[in-house]
PDB file of C-alpha atoms in Angstrom:
ATOM      1  CA  MET A 128      -5.637   4.800  35.444  1.00  0.00           C
ATOM      2  CA  GLN A 129      -7.385   2.992  32.594  1.00  0.00           C
ATOM      3  CA  ASP A 130      -8.370   6.336  31.018  1.00  0.00           C
ATOM      4  CA  GLU A 131      -4.724   7.416  31.053  1.00  0.00           C
ATOM      5  CA  VAL A 132      -3.619   4.220  29.288  1.00  0.00           C
ATOM      6  CA  ARG A 133      -6.392   4.650  26.719  1.00  0.00           C
ATOM      7  CA  GLN A 134      -5.395   8.285  26.112  1.00  0.00           C
ATOM      8  CA  LYS A 135      -1.752   7.295  25.556  1.00  0.00           C
ATOM      9  CA  LEU A 136      -2.818   4.603  23.079  1.00  0.00           C
ATOM     10  CA  GLU A 137      -5.068   7.054  21.233  1.00  0.00           C
ATOM     11  CA  ASN A 138      -2.207   9.569  21.056  1.00  0.00           C
ATOM     12  CA  ARG A 139       0.148   6.886  19.692  1.00  0.00           C
ATOM     13  CA  PHE A 140      -2.479   5.818  17.166  1.00  0.00           C
ATOM     14  CA  VAL A 141      -2.937   9.377  15.883  1.00  0.00           C
ATOM     15  CA  ARG A 142       0.843   9.990  15.700  1.00  0.00           C
ATOM     16  CA  VAL A 143       1.469   6.751  13.793  1.00  0.00           C
ATOM     17  CA  ALA A 144      -1.464   7.367  11.428  1.00  0.00           C
ATOM     18  CA  GLU A 145      -0.215  10.903  10.697  1.00  0.00           C
ATOM     19  CA  GLN A 146       3.320   9.622  10.139  1.00  0.00           C
ATOM     20  CA  LEU A 147       2.062   6.889   7.808  1.00  0.00           C
ATOM     21  CA  ASN A 148      -0.016   9.422   5.886  1.00  0.00           C
ATOM     22  CA  ARG A 149       3.034  11.662   5.400  1.00  0.00           C
ATOM     23  CA  GLN A 150       5.217   8.724   4.351  1.00  0.00           C
ATOM     24  CA  MET A 151       2.679   7.443   1.855  1.00  0.00           C
ATOM     25  CA  HIS A 152       1.967  10.821   0.266  1.00  0.00           C
ATOM     26  CA  SER A 153       5.379  12.471   0.207  1.00  0.00           C
ATOM     27  CA  GLY A 154       6.674  12.450  -3.319  1.00  0.00           C
ATOM     28  CA  GLN A 155       3.193  11.727  -4.693  1.00  0.00           C
ATOM     29  CA  LEU A 156       2.186  15.351  -5.182  1.00  0.00           C
ATOM     30  CA  ASP A 157       3.559  15.436  -8.732  1.00  0.00           C
ATOM     31  CA  GLU A 158       1.368  12.490  -9.706  1.00  0.00           C
ATOM     32  CA  TRP A 159      -1.673  14.100  -8.094  1.00  0.00           C
ATOM     33  CA  GLU A 160      -0.941  17.446  -9.725  1.00  0.00           C
ATOM     34  CA  GLY A 161      -0.578  15.651 -13.057  1.00  0.00           C
ATOM     35  CA  MET A 162      -4.245  14.674 -12.808  1.00  0.00           C
ATOM     36  CA  ASP A 163      -5.122  18.389 -13.143  1.00  0.00           C
ATOM     37  CA  MET A 164      -7.971  18.078 -10.637  1.00  0.00           C
ATOM     38  CA  THR A 165      -9.053  20.350  -7.808  1.00  0.00           C
ATOM     39  CA  ILE A 166      -9.973  19.030  -4.366  1.00  0.00           C
ATOM     40  CA  PRO A 167     -13.690  19.832  -4.906  1.00  0.00           C
ATOM     41  CA  GLN A 168     -13.598  17.960  -8.225  1.00  0.00           C
ATOM     42  CA  ILE A 169     -12.026  14.883  -6.647  1.00  0.00           C
ATOM     43  CA  ARG A 170     -14.465  15.039  -3.727  1.00  0.00           C
ATOM     44  CA  THR A 171     -17.345  15.180  -6.212  1.00  0.00           C
ATOM     45  CA  LEU A 172     -16.047  12.114  -8.037  1.00  0.00           C
ATOM     46  CA  VAL A 173     -15.609  10.285  -4.720  1.00  0.00           C
ATOM     47  CA  LEU A 174     -19.186  11.095  -3.713  1.00  0.00           C
ATOM     48  CA  LEU A 175     -20.575   9.918  -7.039  1.00  0.00           C
ATOM     49  CA  GLU A 176     -18.582   6.702  -6.778  1.00  0.00           C
ATOM     50  CA  ARG A 177     -20.078   6.103  -3.347  1.00  0.00           C
ATOM     51  CA  VAL A 178     -23.736   6.945  -4.111  1.00  0.00           C
ATOM     52  CA  ASP A 179     -23.955   6.282  -7.899  1.00  0.00           C
ATOM     53  CA  SER A 180     -25.881   9.511  -8.576  1.00  0.00           C
ATOM     54  CA  ALA A 181     -26.598  12.717  -6.684  1.00  0.00           C
ATOM     55  CA  ARG A 182     -28.474  15.974  -7.038  1.00  0.00           C
ATOM     56  CA  MET A 183     -26.465  19.173  -7.319  1.00  0.00           C
ATOM     57  CA  THR A 184     -27.620  20.272  -3.847  1.00  0.00           C
ATOM     58  CA  ASP A 185     -26.333  17.014  -2.336  1.00  0.00           C
ATOM     59  CA  ILE A 186     -22.979  17.516  -4.035  1.00  0.00           C
ATOM     60  CA  ALA A 187     -22.828  21.116  -2.752  1.00  0.00           C
ATOM     61  CA  ILE A 188     -23.434  19.921   0.812  1.00  0.00           C
ATOM     62  CA  TYR A 189     -20.840  17.171   0.490  1.00  0.00           C
ATOM     63  CA  ILE A 190     -18.066  19.366  -0.907  1.00  0.00           C
ATOM     64  CA  GLY A 191     -18.969  22.315   1.316  1.00  0.00           C
ATOM     65  CA  ARG A 192     -19.526  24.825  -1.488  1.00  0.00           C
ATOM     66  CA  ALA A 193     -22.332  27.127  -2.532  1.00  0.00           C
ATOM     67  CA  LEU A 194     -24.638  25.775  -5.213  1.00  0.00           C
ATOM     68  CA  SER A 195     -23.277  28.209  -7.819  1.00  0.00           C
ATOM     69  CA  ALA A 196     -19.680  27.133  -7.097  1.00  0.00           C
ATOM     70  CA  THR A 197     -20.730  23.483  -7.198  1.00  0.00           C
ATOM     71  CA  THR A 198     -22.313  24.021 -10.594  1.00  0.00           C
ATOM     72  CA  THR A 199     -18.948  25.315 -11.837  1.00  0.00           C
ATOM     73  CA  VAL A 200     -17.163  22.254 -10.381  1.00  0.00           C
ATOM     74  CA  VAL A 201     -19.625  19.889 -12.063  1.00  0.00           C
ATOM     75  CA  ASP A 202     -19.506  21.861 -15.344  1.00  0.00           C
ATOM     76  CA  ARG A 203     -15.737  21.305 -15.490  1.00  0.00           C
ATOM     77  CA  LEU A 204     -16.185  17.579 -14.789  1.00  0.00           C
ATOM     78  CA  VAL A 205     -18.849  17.332 -17.511  1.00  0.00           C
ATOM     79  CA  GLU A 206     -16.549  19.172 -19.980  1.00  0.00           C
ATOM     80  CA  ARG A 207     -13.819  16.634 -19.260  1.00  0.00           C
ATOM     81  CA  GLY A 208     -16.223  13.745 -19.797  1.00  0.00           C
ATOM     82  CA  LEU A 209     -15.972  12.557 -16.184  1.00  0.00           C
ATOM     83  CA  VAL A 210     -19.564  13.241 -15.099  1.00  0.00           C
ATOM     84  CA  ASP A 211     -22.907  13.147 -16.899  1.00  0.00           C
ATOM     85  CA  ARG A 212     -26.052  15.045 -16.015  1.00  0.00           C
ATOM     86  CA  VAL A 213     -29.190  12.928 -16.376  1.00  0.00           C
ATOM     87  CA  SER A 214     -32.857  13.499 -15.621  1.00  0.00           C
ATOM     88  CA  ASP A 215     -34.249  11.831 -12.526  1.00  0.00           C
ATOM     89  CA  PRO A 216     -36.629   9.121 -13.773  1.00  0.00           C
ATOM     90  CA  ASN A 217     -39.029   9.910 -10.897  1.00  0.00           C
ATOM     91  CA  ASP A 218     -39.066  13.664 -11.517  1.00  0.00           C
ATOM     92  CA  ARG A 219     -37.876  14.926 -14.907  1.00  0.00           C
ATOM     93  CA  ARG A 220     -37.376  18.417 -13.433  1.00  0.00           C
ATOM     94  CA  LEU A 221     -34.525  17.134 -11.238  1.00  0.00           C
ATOM     95  CA  VAL A 222     -31.065  16.700 -12.691  1.00  0.00           C
ATOM     96  CA  MET A 223     -28.857  13.974 -11.296  1.00  0.00           C
ATOM     97  CA  CYS A 224     -25.088  13.736 -11.703  1.00  0.00           C
ATOM     98  CA  GLU A 225     -23.310  10.428 -12.196  1.00  0.00           C
ATOM     99  CA  LEU A 226     -19.850   9.195 -13.102  1.00  0.00           C
ATOM    100  CA  THR A 227     -19.013   8.270 -16.673  1.00  0.00           C
ATOM    101  CA  ASP A 228     -16.758   5.311 -17.430  1.00  0.00           C
ATOM    102  CA  THR A 229     -13.924   7.801 -17.921  1.00  0.00           C
ATOM    103  CA  GLY A 230     -14.728   9.321 -14.522  1.00  0.00           C
ATOM    104  CA  ARG A 231     -14.475   5.877 -12.932  1.00  0.00           C
ATOM    105  CA  GLN A 232     -11.082   5.346 -14.594  1.00  0.00           C
ATOM    106  CA  VAL A 233      -9.761   8.703 -13.367  1.00  0.00           C
ATOM    107  CA  LEU A 234     -10.966   7.938  -9.861  1.00  0.00           C
ATOM    108  CA  GLU A 235      -9.324   4.513  -9.978  1.00  0.00           C
ATOM    109  CA  ARG A 236      -6.060   6.225 -10.974  1.00  0.00           C
ATOM    110  CA  PHE A 237      -6.485   8.592  -8.022  1.00  0.00           C
ATOM    111  CA  TRP A 238      -6.891   5.659  -5.608  1.00  0.00           C
ATOM    112  CA  LEU A 239      -3.831   3.917  -7.060  1.00  0.00           C
ATOM    113  CA  ILE A 240      -1.493   6.809  -6.281  1.00  0.00           C
ATOM    114  CA  GLY A 241       0.882   5.425  -3.673  1.00  0.00           C
ATOM    115  CA  ARG A 242       0.136   1.752  -4.384  1.00  0.00           C
ATOM    116  CA  ASP A 243       3.769   1.078  -5.362  1.00  0.00           C
ATOM    117  CA  ARG A 244       4.918   2.530  -2.067  1.00  0.00           C
ATOM    118  CA  LEU A 245       2.451   0.344  -0.165  1.00  0.00           C
ATOM    119  CA  GLN A 246       3.774  -2.702  -2.014  1.00  0.00           C
ATOM    120  CA  MET A 247       7.325  -1.824  -0.926  1.00  0.00           C
ATOM    121  CA  VAL A 248       6.150  -1.599   2.686  1.00  0.00           C
ATOM    122  CA  ALA A 249       4.433  -4.987   2.425  1.00  0.00           C
ATOM    123  CA  ASP A 250       7.587  -6.500   0.920  1.00  0.00           C
ATOM    124  CA  LEU A 251       9.600  -5.439   3.993  1.00  0.00           C
ATOM    125  CA  LEU A 252       7.295  -7.310   6.402  1.00  0.00           C
ATOM    126  CA  ASP A 253       7.438 -11.021   7.140  1.00  0.00           C
ATOM    127  CA  ASP A 254       4.215 -13.061   6.979  1.00  0.00           C
ATOM    128  CA  GLU A 255       3.360 -12.635  10.667  1.00  0.00           C
ATOM    129  CA  GLN A 256       3.994  -8.880  10.627  1.00  0.00           C
ATOM    130  CA  LEU A 257       1.999  -8.500   7.419  1.00  0.00           C
ATOM    131  CA  GLY A 258      -0.913 -10.441   8.935  1.00  0.00           C
ATOM    132  CA  LYS A 259      -0.952  -8.182  12.002  1.00  0.00           C
ATOM    133  CA  ALA A 260      -0.737  -5.064   9.829  1.00  0.00           C
ATOM    134  CA  VAL A 261      -3.638  -6.227   7.670  1.00  0.00           C
ATOM    135  CA  GLU A 262      -5.804  -7.002  10.707  1.00  0.00           C
ATOM    136  CA  GLY A 263      -5.070  -3.594  12.219  1.00  0.00           C
ATOM    137  CA  LEU A 264      -5.734  -1.737   8.977  1.00  0.00           C
ATOM    138  CA  GLU A 265      -8.980  -3.656   8.460  1.00  0.00           C
ATOM    139  CA  LEU A 266     -10.158  -2.493  11.891  1.00  0.00           C
ATOM    140  CA  VAL A 267      -9.200   1.096  11.131  1.00  0.00           C
ATOM    141  CA  SER A 268     -10.909   0.873   7.736  1.00  0.00           C
ATOM    142  CA  TRP A 269     -14.079  -0.481   9.325  1.00  0.00           C
ATOM    143  CA  ALA A 270     -14.135   2.328  11.909  1.00  0.00           C
ATOM    144  CA  GLY A 271     -13.502   4.935   9.217  1.00  0.00           C
ATOM    145  CA  GLY A 272     -16.341   3.502   7.149  1.00  0.00           C
ATOM    146  CA  GLU A 273     -18.685   3.741  10.131  1.00  0.00           C
ATOM    147  CA  ILE A 274     -17.791   7.412  10.537  1.00  0.00           C
ATOM    148  CA  LEU A 275     -18.328   8.120   6.823  1.00  0.00           C
ATOM    149  CA  ARG A 276     -21.727   6.401   6.883  1.00  0.00           C
ATOM    150  CA  ALA A 277     -22.775   8.415   9.931  1.00  0.00           C
ATOM    151  CA  LEU A 278     -21.597  11.685   8.362  1.00  0.00           C
ATOM    152  CA  ALA A 279     -23.336  10.901   5.074  1.00  0.00           C
ATOM    153  CA  ALA A 280     -26.578  10.172   6.919  1.00  0.00           C
ATOM    154  CA  ILE A 281     -26.345  13.517   8.691  1.00  0.00           C
ATOM    155  CA  GLN A 282     -25.408  15.465   5.524  1.00  0.00           C
ATOM    156  CA  PHE A 283     -28.152  14.010   3.371  1.00  0.00           C
ATOM    157  CA  SER A 284     -30.867  14.245   6.026  1.00  0.00           C
ATOM    158  CA  GLU A 285     -30.539  18.037   6.279  1.00  0.00           C
TER     159      GLU A 285
END
């Protein structure tokens, strides 16, 4: 019986999370498109924000592309001034990629898409409801972070 209750809660959780995702991102596609960025480019920026610098092979693994395709993605980001290539201080033969200040600004803009909509949602909730929502979202954020850390450990250990 307990497994059935748990399964129903998990199903509700997934449905509500999907609904929230749709609500938060509908109407935001124009803003995202206005950034003139591909998914692999954004994923590369996100990785570099998370790890500070990465080798091209690590980026290729993270974005799920061949090394040659990843080089093209990074070339475009370098051309736009979002990423720099630097020599690894421990091995000058290795090239590391890292965000530029402009890259950090673009990524910040990416994360802010939808912030106004979130503020409207918060404004509709009373203090008690907002407190419960924050506690729930903090738990979900923690769990999501645990999954990302585990996936990153697996990806970069290969």
